[in-house]
Short mmCIF file of N, CA and C in Angstrom, two decimals:
data_model
loop_
_atom_site.label_atom_id
_atom_site.label_comp_id
_atom_site.label_asym_id
_atom_site.label_seq_id
_atom_site.Cartn_x
_atom_site.Cartn_y
_atom_site.Cartn_z
N UNK A 867 -17.82 210.36 18.01
CA UNK A 867 -17.58 209.20 18.42
C UNK A 867 -16.44 209.51 19.95
N UNK A 868 -17.09 209.17 20.47
CA UNK A 868 -16.46 209.35 22.08
C UNK A 868 -15.72 208.48 22.35
N UNK A 869 -14.36 208.43 23.03
CA UNK A 869 -13.12 207.47 23.47
C UNK A 869 -12.73 207.99 25.04
N UNK A 870 -13.13 206.90 25.84
CA UNK A 870 -12.30 207.45 27.12
C UNK A 870 -11.29 206.76 27.71
N UNK A 871 -10.34 206.98 27.78
CA UNK A 871 -8.97 206.31 28.21
C UNK A 871 -8.56 206.43 29.55
N UNK A 872 -8.44 205.41 30.22
CA UNK A 872 -7.51 205.69 31.52
C UNK A 872 -6.28 204.95 31.46
N UNK A 873 -5.38 206.24 31.77
CA UNK A 873 -3.75 205.92 32.14
C UNK A 873 -3.30 205.74 33.97
N UNK A 874 -3.37 204.63 34.02
CA UNK A 874 -2.51 204.26 35.46
C UNK A 874 -1.31 203.62 35.64
N UNK A 875 -0.72 204.22 36.68
CA UNK A 875 0.83 203.63 36.79
C UNK A 875 0.27 202.02 37.02
N UNK A 876 1.39 201.28 36.20
CA UNK A 876 1.61 199.85 36.44
C UNK A 876 1.15 199.46 38.16
N UNK A 877 1.16 198.22 38.06
CA UNK A 877 0.94 198.03 39.43
C UNK A 877 2.84 197.83 40.10
N UNK A 878 2.87 197.84 41.46
CA UNK A 878 4.38 197.96 41.76
C UNK A 878 5.50 199.38 41.49
N UNK A 879 4.46 200.24 40.78
CA UNK A 879 5.33 201.72 40.60
C UNK A 879 4.59 202.59 41.78
N UNK A 880 5.85 202.87 42.17
CA UNK A 880 5.79 203.82 43.55
C UNK A 880 4.39 204.90 43.04
N UNK A 881 3.08 205.38 43.77
CA UNK A 881 2.35 206.09 43.39
C UNK A 881 2.67 207.45 44.20
N UNK A 882 3.57 208.52 44.61
CA UNK A 882 3.79 209.53 45.32
C UNK A 882 2.54 210.60 45.21
N UNK A 883 1.37 210.35 44.31
CA UNK A 883 0.89 211.59 44.34
C UNK A 883 -0.58 210.48 45.18
N UNK A 884 -0.47 209.42 44.73
CA UNK A 884 -1.82 208.44 45.53
C UNK A 884 -1.60 208.53 46.88
N UNK A 885 -0.19 208.66 47.28
CA UNK A 885 0.32 208.40 48.84
C UNK A 885 0.05 209.65 49.56
N UNK A 886 0.18 211.01 48.83
CA UNK A 886 -0.08 212.08 49.44
C UNK A 886 -1.71 212.21 49.66
N UNK A 887 -2.39 211.83 48.50
CA UNK A 887 -3.92 212.01 48.76
C UNK A 887 -4.30 210.90 50.12
N UNK A 888 -3.53 209.91 50.17
CA UNK A 888 -4.11 208.71 51.35
C UNK A 888 -3.82 209.64 52.77
N UNK A 889 -2.67 210.41 53.05
CA UNK A 889 -2.22 210.87 54.02
C UNK A 889 -3.09 212.09 54.14
N UNK A 890 -3.88 213.27 53.07
CA UNK A 890 -4.36 213.99 53.57
C UNK A 890 -5.52 213.56 54.15
N UNK A 891 -6.29 212.15 53.13
CA UNK A 891 -7.49 212.04 53.47
C UNK A 891 -7.53 211.70 55.05
N UNK A 892 -6.58 210.75 55.53
CA UNK A 892 -6.30 210.44 56.66
C UNK A 892 -6.14 211.68 57.57
N UNK A 893 -5.79 212.97 57.26
CA UNK A 893 -5.82 213.86 58.46
C UNK A 893 -7.08 214.70 58.53
N UNK A 894 -7.88 214.27 57.68
CA UNK A 894 -9.02 215.00 57.13
C UNK A 894 -10.11 214.08 58.02
N UNK A 895 -9.44 212.97 58.73
CA UNK A 895 -10.13 212.35 59.72
C UNK A 895 -10.48 211.00 58.74
N UNK A 896 -10.77 210.73 57.56
CA UNK A 896 -11.28 209.63 56.68
C UNK A 896 -10.42 208.33 57.34
N UNK A 897 -10.88 207.59 57.71
CA UNK A 897 -10.30 206.14 58.23
C UNK A 897 -10.57 204.97 56.95
N UNK A 898 -9.82 204.09 57.40
CA UNK A 898 -10.26 203.06 56.55
C UNK A 898 -9.60 203.47 54.77
N UNK A 899 -8.89 204.16 54.50
CA UNK A 899 -8.32 204.35 53.50
C UNK A 899 -6.89 203.67 53.17
N UNK A 900 -6.86 202.49 52.38
CA UNK A 900 -5.77 201.53 52.91
C UNK A 900 -4.70 201.78 51.83
N UNK A 901 -5.80 202.19 50.73
CA UNK A 901 -4.65 202.66 49.59
C UNK A 901 -5.84 203.42 48.78
N UNK A 902 -4.36 204.38 47.63
CA UNK A 902 -4.70 205.47 46.79
C UNK A 902 -3.94 205.22 45.84
N UNK A 903 -4.50 205.35 44.46
CA UNK A 903 -3.97 205.32 42.98
C UNK A 903 -4.40 206.12 42.56
N UNK A 904 -3.45 207.20 42.17
CA UNK A 904 -4.65 208.41 41.19
C UNK A 904 -3.68 208.07 39.96
N UNK A 905 -4.58 208.40 38.50
CA UNK A 905 -4.17 208.24 37.21
C UNK A 905 -4.42 209.17 36.79
N UNK A 906 -5.00 209.20 34.81
CA UNK A 906 -5.32 210.42 34.30
C UNK A 906 -6.77 209.83 33.35
N UNK A 907 -7.45 210.37 33.29
CA UNK A 907 -8.51 210.00 32.28
C UNK A 907 -9.05 211.11 31.12
N UNK A 908 -8.46 210.70 29.80
CA UNK A 908 -8.53 211.73 28.84
C UNK A 908 -9.98 211.24 28.01
N UNK A 909 -10.85 212.17 27.81
CA UNK A 909 -12.09 211.79 27.28
C UNK A 909 -11.82 212.30 25.68
N UNK A 910 -11.69 211.69 24.64
CA UNK A 910 -11.43 212.22 23.32
C UNK A 910 -12.61 212.30 22.53
N UNK A 911 -12.91 213.16 21.34
CA UNK A 911 -14.41 213.48 20.50
C UNK A 911 -13.20 213.22 19.34
N UNK A 912 -13.84 211.94 18.87
CA UNK A 912 -12.95 212.18 17.57
C UNK A 912 -14.18 211.88 16.33
N UNK A 913 -13.39 212.14 15.05
CA UNK A 913 -14.50 212.19 14.12
C UNK A 913 -14.60 210.36 13.39
N UNK A 914 -15.74 210.36 12.51
CA UNK A 914 -15.78 209.40 12.59
C UNK A 914 -16.82 208.28 13.14
N UNK A 915 -17.01 207.52 12.54
CA UNK A 915 -18.25 206.78 13.36
C UNK A 915 -18.22 204.97 13.56
N UNK A 916 -17.24 204.56 13.25
CA UNK A 916 -16.78 203.07 13.13
C UNK A 916 -15.93 203.16 14.68
N UNK A 917 -16.71 202.20 15.67
CA UNK A 917 -15.87 202.26 17.15
C UNK A 917 -14.68 200.96 16.98
N UNK A 918 -14.61 200.30 16.09
CA UNK A 918 -13.34 199.81 15.92
C UNK A 918 -11.87 200.10 15.75
N UNK A 919 -12.41 201.34 14.64
CA UNK A 919 -11.43 202.02 14.22
C UNK A 919 -11.14 203.34 15.10
N UNK A 920 -12.04 203.89 15.71
CA UNK A 920 -11.85 204.88 17.11
C UNK A 920 -10.98 203.91 18.00
N UNK A 921 -11.07 202.58 18.33
CA UNK A 921 -9.97 202.26 19.24
C UNK A 921 -8.97 202.33 18.96
N UNK A 922 -9.24 201.60 17.60
CA UNK A 922 -7.45 201.24 17.10
C UNK A 922 -6.51 202.83 17.17
N UNK A 923 -7.53 203.92 16.84
CA UNK A 923 -6.82 205.19 16.56
C UNK A 923 -6.23 205.72 18.15
N UNK A 924 -7.57 205.09 19.11
CA UNK A 924 -7.01 205.91 20.70
C UNK A 924 -5.82 205.31 21.01
N UNK A 925 -5.57 203.54 20.80
CA UNK A 925 -4.50 202.83 20.82
C UNK A 925 -3.19 203.37 20.64
N UNK A 926 -3.15 203.86 19.66
CA UNK A 926 -1.95 204.68 18.73
C UNK A 926 -1.61 205.86 19.32
N UNK A 927 -2.98 206.39 19.73
CA UNK A 927 -2.64 208.08 20.66
C UNK A 927 -2.01 207.43 22.03
N UNK A 928 -2.71 206.58 22.51
CA UNK A 928 -1.62 205.91 23.78
C UNK A 928 -0.25 206.02 23.96
N UNK A 929 -0.23 204.98 22.77
CA UNK A 929 1.14 204.43 22.53
C UNK A 929 2.26 205.42 22.18
N UNK A 930 1.72 206.78 21.06
CA UNK A 930 2.60 207.53 21.33
C UNK A 930 2.63 208.92 21.82
N UNK A 931 1.67 209.23 22.78
CA UNK A 931 1.78 210.21 23.74
C UNK A 931 1.05 210.43 24.86
N UNK A 932 0.00 209.73 25.16
CA UNK A 932 -1.12 209.70 26.17
C UNK A 932 -0.25 208.99 27.57
N UNK A 933 0.52 207.79 27.21
CA UNK A 933 0.69 206.91 28.27
C UNK A 933 2.31 207.41 28.30
N UNK A 934 2.80 206.89 29.20
CA UNK A 934 4.27 206.25 29.44
C UNK A 934 4.71 204.94 29.20
N UNK A 935 4.46 204.32 28.29
CA UNK A 935 4.27 202.67 28.54
C UNK A 935 5.39 202.14 29.24
N UNK A 936 5.93 202.68 29.93
CA UNK A 936 7.41 201.94 30.58
C UNK A 936 6.88 201.71 32.02
N UNK A 937 6.24 202.99 32.41
CA UNK A 937 5.20 202.96 33.64
C UNK A 937 4.36 202.97 33.92
N UNK A 938 3.12 203.22 32.68
CA UNK A 938 1.75 203.17 32.95
C UNK A 938 1.15 202.12 32.06
N UNK A 939 0.20 201.71 32.51
CA UNK A 939 -1.06 200.80 31.78
C UNK A 939 -1.97 201.64 31.42
N UNK A 940 -2.68 201.77 30.13
CA UNK A 940 -4.07 202.32 29.81
C UNK A 940 -4.99 201.19 29.50
N UNK A 941 -6.55 201.57 29.41
CA UNK A 941 -7.62 201.13 28.93
C UNK A 941 -8.35 201.90 28.08
N UNK A 942 -8.85 201.60 27.02
CA UNK A 942 -9.39 202.43 25.74
C UNK A 942 -10.95 202.05 26.26
N UNK A 943 -12.27 202.62 26.34
CA UNK A 943 -13.46 202.81 26.44
C UNK A 943 -13.89 203.26 25.11
N UNK A 944 -14.89 203.12 24.15
CA UNK A 944 -15.39 203.51 23.47
C UNK A 944 -16.76 203.92 24.06
N UNK A 945 -17.10 205.27 24.11
CA UNK A 945 -18.62 205.71 24.79
C UNK A 945 -19.53 205.74 23.60
N UNK B 1159 -12.61 196.83 49.77
CA UNK B 1159 -13.66 197.62 48.57
C UNK B 1159 -13.57 198.68 47.90
N UNK B 1160 -13.34 198.40 46.46
CA UNK B 1160 -12.41 199.20 45.85
C UNK B 1160 -13.67 200.23 45.15
N UNK B 1161 -12.89 201.56 45.06
CA UNK B 1161 -13.82 202.31 44.79
C UNK B 1161 -13.40 203.18 43.58
N UNK B 1162 -14.19 203.46 42.40
CA UNK B 1162 -13.09 204.40 41.18
C UNK B 1162 -13.71 206.13 41.00
N UNK B 1163 -13.20 206.97 41.19
CA UNK B 1163 -14.13 208.51 41.24
C UNK B 1163 -13.08 208.82 39.91
N UNK B 1164 -13.87 209.48 39.13
CA UNK B 1164 -13.48 210.41 37.86
C UNK B 1164 -13.65 211.61 38.26
N UNK B 1165 -12.77 212.61 38.20
CA UNK B 1165 -12.79 214.02 38.63
C UNK B 1165 -12.62 214.95 37.27
N UNK B 1166 -13.67 215.27 36.72
CA UNK B 1166 -13.45 216.11 35.26
C UNK B 1166 -13.79 217.57 35.47
N UNK B 1167 -13.31 218.49 34.10
CA UNK B 1167 -13.84 219.62 34.57
C UNK B 1167 -15.11 219.94 34.30
N UNK B 1168 -15.82 220.82 34.53
CA UNK B 1168 -17.37 220.91 34.47
C UNK B 1168 -17.30 221.43 32.76
N UNK B 1169 -18.41 221.10 32.56
CA UNK B 1169 -18.68 221.84 30.70
C UNK B 1169 -18.58 222.91 30.75
N UNK B 1170 -17.97 223.78 29.74
CA UNK B 1170 -17.86 225.15 29.61
C UNK B 1170 -16.66 225.23 30.32
N UNK B 1171 -15.70 224.69 31.54
CA UNK B 1171 -14.86 225.24 31.72
C UNK B 1171 -13.67 224.83 30.95
N UNK B 1172 -12.76 225.95 30.41
CA UNK B 1172 -11.84 225.87 29.66
C UNK B 1172 -10.76 224.69 29.85
N UNK B 1173 -10.25 223.61 29.33
CA UNK B 1173 -9.38 223.01 29.77
C UNK B 1173 -8.19 223.34 29.15
N UNK B 1174 -7.04 223.92 29.50
CA UNK B 1174 -5.71 224.08 28.67
C UNK B 1174 -4.91 222.52 28.50
N UNK B 1175 -5.21 221.79 29.42
CA UNK B 1175 -4.39 220.66 29.36
C UNK B 1175 -4.54 219.76 28.16
N UNK B 1176 -5.91 219.90 27.95
CA UNK B 1176 -6.89 218.94 27.32
C UNK B 1176 -6.58 219.79 25.82
N UNK B 1177 -6.56 220.77 25.48
CA UNK B 1177 -5.97 221.46 24.38
C UNK B 1177 -4.72 221.63 24.01
N UNK B 1178 -3.64 221.33 25.07
CA UNK B 1178 -2.49 221.06 24.57
C UNK B 1178 -2.10 219.33 24.06
N UNK B 1179 -2.99 218.49 24.77
CA UNK B 1179 -2.86 217.17 23.99
C UNK B 1179 -3.87 217.31 22.77
N UNK B 1180 -4.83 218.04 22.61
CA UNK B 1180 -5.17 218.11 21.27
C UNK B 1180 -4.20 218.84 20.30
N UNK B 1181 -3.48 219.69 20.63
CA UNK B 1181 -2.22 220.22 19.44
C UNK B 1181 -1.56 218.84 19.51
N UNK B 1182 -0.76 218.50 20.50
CA UNK B 1182 0.11 217.69 20.49
C UNK B 1182 -0.13 216.51 19.52
N UNK B 1183 -1.51 215.83 19.65
CA UNK B 1183 -1.77 214.71 18.59
C UNK B 1183 -1.85 215.08 17.46
N UNK B 1184 -2.30 216.43 17.28
CA UNK B 1184 -2.05 217.47 15.72
C UNK B 1184 -0.84 217.26 15.12
N UNK B 1185 -0.09 217.38 15.74
CA UNK B 1185 1.56 217.47 15.31
C UNK B 1185 2.02 215.92 14.73
N UNK B 1186 1.66 215.56 15.88
CA UNK B 1186 2.15 213.83 15.30
C UNK B 1186 1.28 213.00 14.79
N UNK B 1187 0.10 213.96 13.79
CA UNK B 1187 -0.25 213.24 12.58
C UNK B 1187 -1.58 212.79 12.92
N UNK B 1188 -2.16 212.85 13.78
CA UNK B 1188 -3.32 211.92 14.15
C UNK B 1188 -4.51 213.27 13.90
N UNK B 1189 -5.16 213.03 13.04
CA UNK B 1189 -6.29 213.57 12.44
C UNK B 1189 -7.79 212.93 12.83
N UNK B 1190 -8.80 214.45 12.63
CA UNK B 1190 -10.43 213.80 13.31
C UNK B 1190 -10.24 213.94 14.67
N UNK B 1191 -9.50 214.81 15.51
CA UNK B 1191 -9.56 214.94 16.61
C UNK B 1191 -10.22 216.23 17.45
N UNK B 1192 -11.35 216.08 17.35
CA UNK B 1192 -12.38 217.09 17.62
C UNK B 1192 -12.10 217.91 19.02
N UNK B 1193 -11.82 217.18 20.19
CA UNK B 1193 -11.67 217.67 21.39
C UNK B 1193 -11.43 217.00 22.45
N UNK B 1194 -10.52 217.21 23.33
CA UNK B 1194 -9.52 216.61 24.26
C UNK B 1194 -10.18 216.90 25.50
N UNK B 1195 -10.42 216.58 26.76
CA UNK B 1195 -10.64 216.93 27.66
C UNK B 1195 -9.95 215.90 28.59
N UNK B 1196 -9.16 216.25 29.88
CA UNK B 1196 -7.92 215.56 30.73
C UNK B 1196 -8.82 215.98 32.29
N UNK B 1197 -9.17 214.41 32.79
CA UNK B 1197 -9.11 214.71 34.45
C UNK B 1197 -8.37 213.57 35.02
N UNK B 1198 -9.15 213.59 36.44
CA UNK B 1198 -8.23 212.73 37.24
C UNK B 1198 -9.30 211.23 37.33
N UNK B 1199 -8.01 209.81 37.82
CA UNK B 1199 -9.12 208.78 37.81
C UNK B 1199 -8.53 208.46 39.18
N UNK B 1200 -9.08 208.28 40.39
CA UNK B 1200 -8.53 208.03 41.45
C UNK B 1200 -9.05 206.70 42.14
N UNK B 1201 -8.36 205.43 42.20
CA UNK B 1201 -9.03 204.48 42.85
C UNK B 1201 -8.58 204.20 43.98
N UNK B 1202 -9.70 204.20 44.82
CA UNK B 1202 -9.46 204.28 46.54
C UNK B 1202 -9.55 202.54 46.79
N UNK B 1203 -8.70 202.20 47.78
CA UNK B 1203 -9.04 200.64 48.33
C UNK B 1203 -9.43 201.23 49.59
N UNK B 1204 -10.62 200.88 49.99
CA UNK B 1204 -11.37 201.43 51.22
C UNK B 1204 -11.96 200.02 51.77
N UNK B 1205 -11.66 200.14 53.44
CA UNK B 1205 -11.78 198.96 54.34
C UNK B 1205 -13.21 198.92 54.26
N UNK B 1206 -13.82 197.51 54.75
CA UNK B 1206 -15.55 197.79 54.67
C UNK B 1206 -15.71 196.74 53.86
N UNK B 1207 -17.05 196.36 53.70
CA UNK B 1207 -17.45 195.44 53.03
C UNK B 1207 -18.93 195.86 52.28
N UNK B 1208 -19.45 197.20 52.90
CA UNK B 1208 -21.02 197.65 52.44
C UNK B 1208 -20.53 198.11 51.29
N UNK B 1209 -20.96 198.33 50.10
CA UNK B 1209 -21.00 199.28 48.51
C UNK B 1209 -21.37 200.89 48.87
N UNK B 1210 -22.68 200.71 49.44
CA UNK B 1210 -23.56 201.92 50.27
C UNK B 1210 -22.53 202.88 50.67
N UNK B 1211 -21.96 202.19 51.76
CA UNK B 1211 -21.40 203.35 52.78
C UNK B 1211 -20.22 203.65 52.40
N UNK B 1212 -19.11 202.50 51.17
CA UNK B 1212 -18.04 202.94 50.32
C UNK B 1212 -18.06 204.09 49.76
N UNK B 1213 -19.44 204.21 48.94
CA UNK B 1213 -19.99 205.07 48.08
C UNK B 1213 -19.91 206.49 48.58
N UNK B 1214 -21.07 205.97 49.79
CA UNK B 1214 -20.88 207.64 50.38
C UNK B 1214 -19.66 208.00 51.34
N UNK B 1215 -18.72 207.12 51.47
CA UNK B 1215 -17.60 207.75 52.13
C UNK B 1215 -16.78 208.23 50.82
N UNK B 1216 -16.99 207.28 49.81
CA UNK B 1216 -15.90 208.43 48.55
C UNK B 1216 -16.60 209.75 48.18
N UNK B 1217 -17.81 209.91 48.32
CA UNK B 1217 -18.63 211.14 47.97
C UNK B 1217 -18.42 212.22 49.05
N UNK B 1218 -18.11 211.82 50.06
CA UNK B 1218 -17.53 212.90 51.09
C UNK B 1218 -15.97 213.06 50.75
N UNK B 1219 -15.61 211.89 50.15
CA UNK B 1219 -13.86 212.51 50.16
C UNK B 1219 -13.59 213.17 48.91
N UNK B 1220 -14.77 213.09 47.94
CA UNK B 1220 -14.80 214.16 46.67
C UNK B 1220 -14.61 215.43 47.04
N UNK B 1221 -15.91 215.66 47.80
CA UNK B 1221 -16.29 217.10 48.72
C UNK B 1221 -15.25 217.95 49.11
N UNK B 1222 -14.88 216.91 49.96
CA UNK B 1222 -13.70 217.49 51.10
C UNK B 1222 -12.59 217.66 50.29
N UNK B 1223 -11.78 216.58 49.71
CA UNK B 1223 -10.65 216.96 49.01
C UNK B 1223 -10.40 216.82 47.39
N UNK B 1224 -10.86 215.09 47.07
CA UNK B 1224 -10.60 214.71 45.41
C UNK B 1224 -11.19 215.76 44.75
N UNK B 1225 -12.16 216.70 45.05
CA UNK B 1225 -12.63 217.38 43.77
C UNK B 1225 -12.74 218.90 44.21
N UNK B 1226 -12.05 219.54 43.45
CA UNK B 1226 -12.41 220.95 43.43
C UNK B 1226 -14.29 221.41 43.00
N UNK B 1227 -15.11 221.53 43.63
CA UNK B 1227 -16.45 221.41 43.13
C UNK B 1227 -16.73 222.39 42.23
N UNK B 1228 -16.32 223.78 42.73
CA UNK B 1228 -16.34 225.00 42.04
C UNK B 1228 -16.51 224.67 40.49
N UNK B 1229 -15.68 223.97 40.07
CA UNK B 1229 -15.09 224.05 38.73
C UNK B 1229 -15.09 222.47 38.21
N UNK B 1230 -15.25 221.36 39.38
CA UNK B 1230 -14.90 220.21 38.62
C UNK B 1230 -16.25 219.41 38.96
N UNK B 1231 -16.80 218.31 38.54
CA UNK B 1231 -17.54 217.64 38.59
C UNK B 1231 -16.74 215.95 38.88
N UNK B 1232 -17.64 215.22 39.43
CA UNK B 1232 -17.15 213.67 39.93
C UNK B 1232 -17.92 213.18 40.16
N UNK B 1233 -17.58 211.54 39.29
CA UNK B 1233 -18.72 210.30 39.44
C UNK B 1233 -17.82 209.74 40.50
N UNK B 1234 -18.43 208.57 41.18
CA UNK B 1234 -18.12 207.61 42.16
C UNK B 1234 -18.61 206.32 41.67
N UNK B 1235 -17.87 205.30 41.28
CA UNK B 1235 -17.97 204.05 40.92
C UNK B 1235 -17.40 202.84 41.85
N UNK B 1236 -18.01 202.07 42.53
CA UNK B 1236 -18.11 200.74 43.21
C UNK B 1236 -17.69 199.61 42.50
N UNK B 1237 -16.25 199.55 42.28
CA UNK B 1237 -15.96 198.40 41.28
C UNK B 1237 -16.19 196.62 42.10
#
């Protein structure tokens, strides 16, 4: 069972990495880049065949380790 | 126009970050984690309204900056 987790900074939290990418794209000649937000994508290969159980487990992993829930939000997708 | 880019290591390329996360999850008591792969997700806020043009531009950005195409693969999704 595969789960894909997206971890992004919450809206309103400054994203210095995203800003750096935006500036770099500008200096490479890419116009029209109004904003860039960068986060993590984590693909989990989990034992078991029950999607609901896999999603619940992945959410627990996000709360325990994968996301800093003070400044980050996460989405879990079962593939 | 929003584009979401996933940048992941190519299959077969060792993912030390993913391995570190797998070990950490194990030590936190999460069983059944067969594998972890970690990558980047980049959300681009692009000017313009044409999805095809936005996708082409995002692909160019991946080739130029966002992905190291020697060891990474990327997927572009227009939101």
